[in-house]
């Protein structure tokens, strides 16, 4: 099981393909705060709700200096379908190797319907302008999570 990040840790660097196959790196966002959220799978009900919530609040978040990147183990083609079907505006990147998910502590054992399984742990990491972890939230709920982040960040 991967280690969970703590406030003050350096956020692990990553370069992953987006829905169009273009590479997106955390370092591309240096000088801005970034909300990196990890979700199990595109086109599933909870993940759709969460992605739509981030899209609905994207203007507010970017206006407050935050970029948003959603990470899942999906391939770019599936992310493109997800983006088009749900009219998403957030940047979605795929991590089929799960290396970034593991580096962020967002992949490992979790409980699903009372059973212990290995998979993506729904998590949100807020990274500051210098690439340090400002907040690390694990096992978050898909519904209401974006509103909670906005409140916690004082936006």
Coordinates of C-alpha atoms in Angstrom, one line a residue:
X1 CA 0.0 0.0 0.0
X2 CA 1.3 3.4 -0.9
X3 CA 2.1 6.1 1.7
X4 CA -0.5 8.9 2.1
X5 CA 0.8 12.4 1.6
X6 CA 0.9 14.9 4.5
X7 CA 0.7 18.7 4.5
X8 CA 4.1 20.1 3.7
X9 CA 5.2 17.1 1.6
X10 CA 6.5 17.8 -1.9
X11 CA 3.8 16.7 -4.3
X12 CA 5.1 13.9 -6.6
X13 CA 5.8 15.1 -10.1
X14 CA 3.8 13.6 -12.9
X15 CA 3.3 13.8 -16.6
X16 CA 0.2 12.0 -17.9
X17 CA -1.9 12.1 -21.1
X18 CA -5.1 14.1 -21.1
X19 CA -8.3 13.3 -23.0
X20 CA -6.7 14.4 -26.2
X21 CA -3.5 12.5 -25.7
X22 CA -1.5 15.6 -24.9
X23 CA 0.9 15.4 -22.0
X24 CA 0.0 17.3 -18.8
X25 CA 2.6 17.8 -16.1
X26 CA 2.1 19.1 -12.5
X27 CA 5.1 21.3 -13.2
X28 CA 3.1 23.1 -16.0
X29 CA 1.1 24.7 -13.2
X30 CA 4.0 26.0 -11.1
X31 CA 3.1 29.4 -9.6
X32 CA -0.6 28.4 -9.3
X33 CA -2.4 26.3 -6.8
X34 CA -3.6 23.0 -8.1
X35 CA -6.4 20.7 -6.9
X36 CA -5.5 17.2 -8.0
X37 CA -8.4 14.8 -7.5
X38 CA -8.2 11.0 -7.9
X39 CA -11.3 9.1 -8.9
X40 CA -11.9 5.4 -9.8
X41 CA -13.4 5.4 -13.3
X42 CA -14.8 7.8 -15.9
X43 CA -18.5 7.3 -16.9
X44 CA -19.6 5.9 -13.5
X45 CA -22.3 7.7 -11.4
X46 CA -20.2 8.9 -8.5
X47 CA -17.2 10.0 -10.6
X48 CA -19.6 11.7 -13.0
X49 CA -21.2 13.6 -10.1
X50 CA -17.8 14.7 -8.8
X51 CA -16.4 15.8 -12.2
X52 CA -19.6 17.7 -12.9
X53 CA -19.3 19.4 -9.5
X54 CA -15.8 20.5 -10.3
X55 CA -16.9 21.7 -13.8
X56 CA -19.8 23.7 -12.3
X57 CA -17.4 25.4 -9.8
X58 CA -14.4 25.7 -12.2
X59 CA -14.8 29.5 -12.7
X60 CA -14.9 30.1 -9.0
X61 CA -11.9 27.9 -8.4
X62 CA -9.7 29.3 -11.2
X63 CA -10.7 32.8 -10.2
X64 CA -9.4 32.0 -6.7
X65 CA -6.1 30.8 -8.3
X66 CA -6.7 27.1 -8.4
X67 CA -6.3 24.8 -11.4
X68 CA -8.1 21.4 -11.3
X69 CA -6.8 18.1 -12.6
X70 CA -8.8 14.9 -12.4
X71 CA -6.7 11.6 -12.4
X72 CA -8.1 8.1 -13.1
X73 CA -6.6 4.9 -14.4
X74 CA -8.6 5.4 -17.6
X75 CA -7.1 5.7 -21.1
X76 CA -7.3 9.0 -23.0
X77 CA -10.0 7.7 -25.3
X78 CA -12.4 6.9 -22.4
X79 CA -11.6 10.3 -20.9
X80 CA -12.5 12.0 -24.2
X81 CA -15.8 10.1 -24.2
X82 CA -16.4 11.1 -20.6
X83 CA -15.6 14.8 -21.3
X84 CA -17.8 15.0 -24.4
X85 CA -20.8 13.1 -22.8
X86 CA -20.8 15.2 -19.6
X87 CA -19.6 18.4 -21.1
X88 CA -16.7 18.6 -18.6
X89 CA -14.3 21.5 -18.5
X90 CA -11.8 20.2 -16.0
X91 CA -8.5 18.7 -17.2
X92 CA -8.8 14.9 -17.1
X93 CA -5.6 12.8 -17.3
X94 CA -5.2 9.0 -17.4
X95 CA -2.8 6.9 -15.4
X96 CA -3.3 3.3 -16.6
X97 CA 0.0 2.3 -15.0
X98 CA -1.3 3.6 -11.7
X99 CA 2.2 5.0 -10.8
X100 CA 0.9 8.5 -10.1
X101 CA -2.1 7.1 -8.2
X102 CA 0.3 5.1 -6.0
X103 CA 2.7 8.0 -5.6
X104 CA -0.1 10.1 -4.2
X105 CA -1.4 7.4 -1.9
X106 CA -4.6 7.2 -3.9
X107 CA -4.3 3.5 -4.8
X108 CA -4.5 0.6 -2.4
X109 CA -6.8 -1.3 -0.1
X110 CA -10.3 0.2 0.5
X111 CA -13.7 -1.1 1.6
X112 CA -16.3 -1.4 -1.1
X113 CA -19.7 -2.6 0.0
X114 CA -18.2 -4.1 3.1
X115 CA -15.5 -6.0 1.3
X116 CA -11.8 -5.1 1.2
X117 CA -10.6 -4.6 -2.4
X118 CA -7.6 -3.0 -4.0
X119 CA -8.4 0.0 -6.2
X120 CA -8.4 3.8 -6.5
X121 CA -9.1 5.6 -3.2
X122 CA -11.1 8.7 -4.0
X123 CA -8.8 11.5 -2.8
X124 CA -8.1 15.2 -3.3
X125 CA -4.7 16.8 -2.9
X126 CA -4.3 20.6 -2.9
X127 CA -0.9 21.6 -4.1
X128 CA 0.5 25.1 -3.5
X129 CA 2.3 27.4 -5.9
X130 CA 5.7 25.9 -4.9
X131 CA 4.6 22.3 -5.4
X132 CA 4.0 21.4 -1.7
X133 CA 1.0 19.6 -0.4
X134 CA -1.4 22.2 1.2
X135 CA -4.1 19.6 2.0
X136 CA -4.4 15.9 1.6
X137 CA -7.9 14.4 1.8
X138 CA -8.5 10.7 1.5
X139 CA -11.6 8.5 1.2
X140 CA -13.7 11.5 0.3
X141 CA -17.3 11.2 -0.8
X142 CA -18.2 12.0 -4.5
X143 CA -21.3 14.0 -3.5
X144 CA -20.8 17.3 -1.7
X145 CA -17.0 17.1 -1.8
X146 CA -16.4 20.1 -4.0
X147 CA -18.6 22.3 -1.8
X148 CA -16.6 21.1 1.2
X149 CA -13.2 22.0 -0.5
X150 CA -14.5 25.4 -1.5
X151 CA -15.5 26.0 2.1
X152 CA -12.3 24.6 3.6
X153 CA -10.2 26.7 1.2
X154 CA -12.2 29.8 2.2
X155 CA -13.2 30.6 -1.4

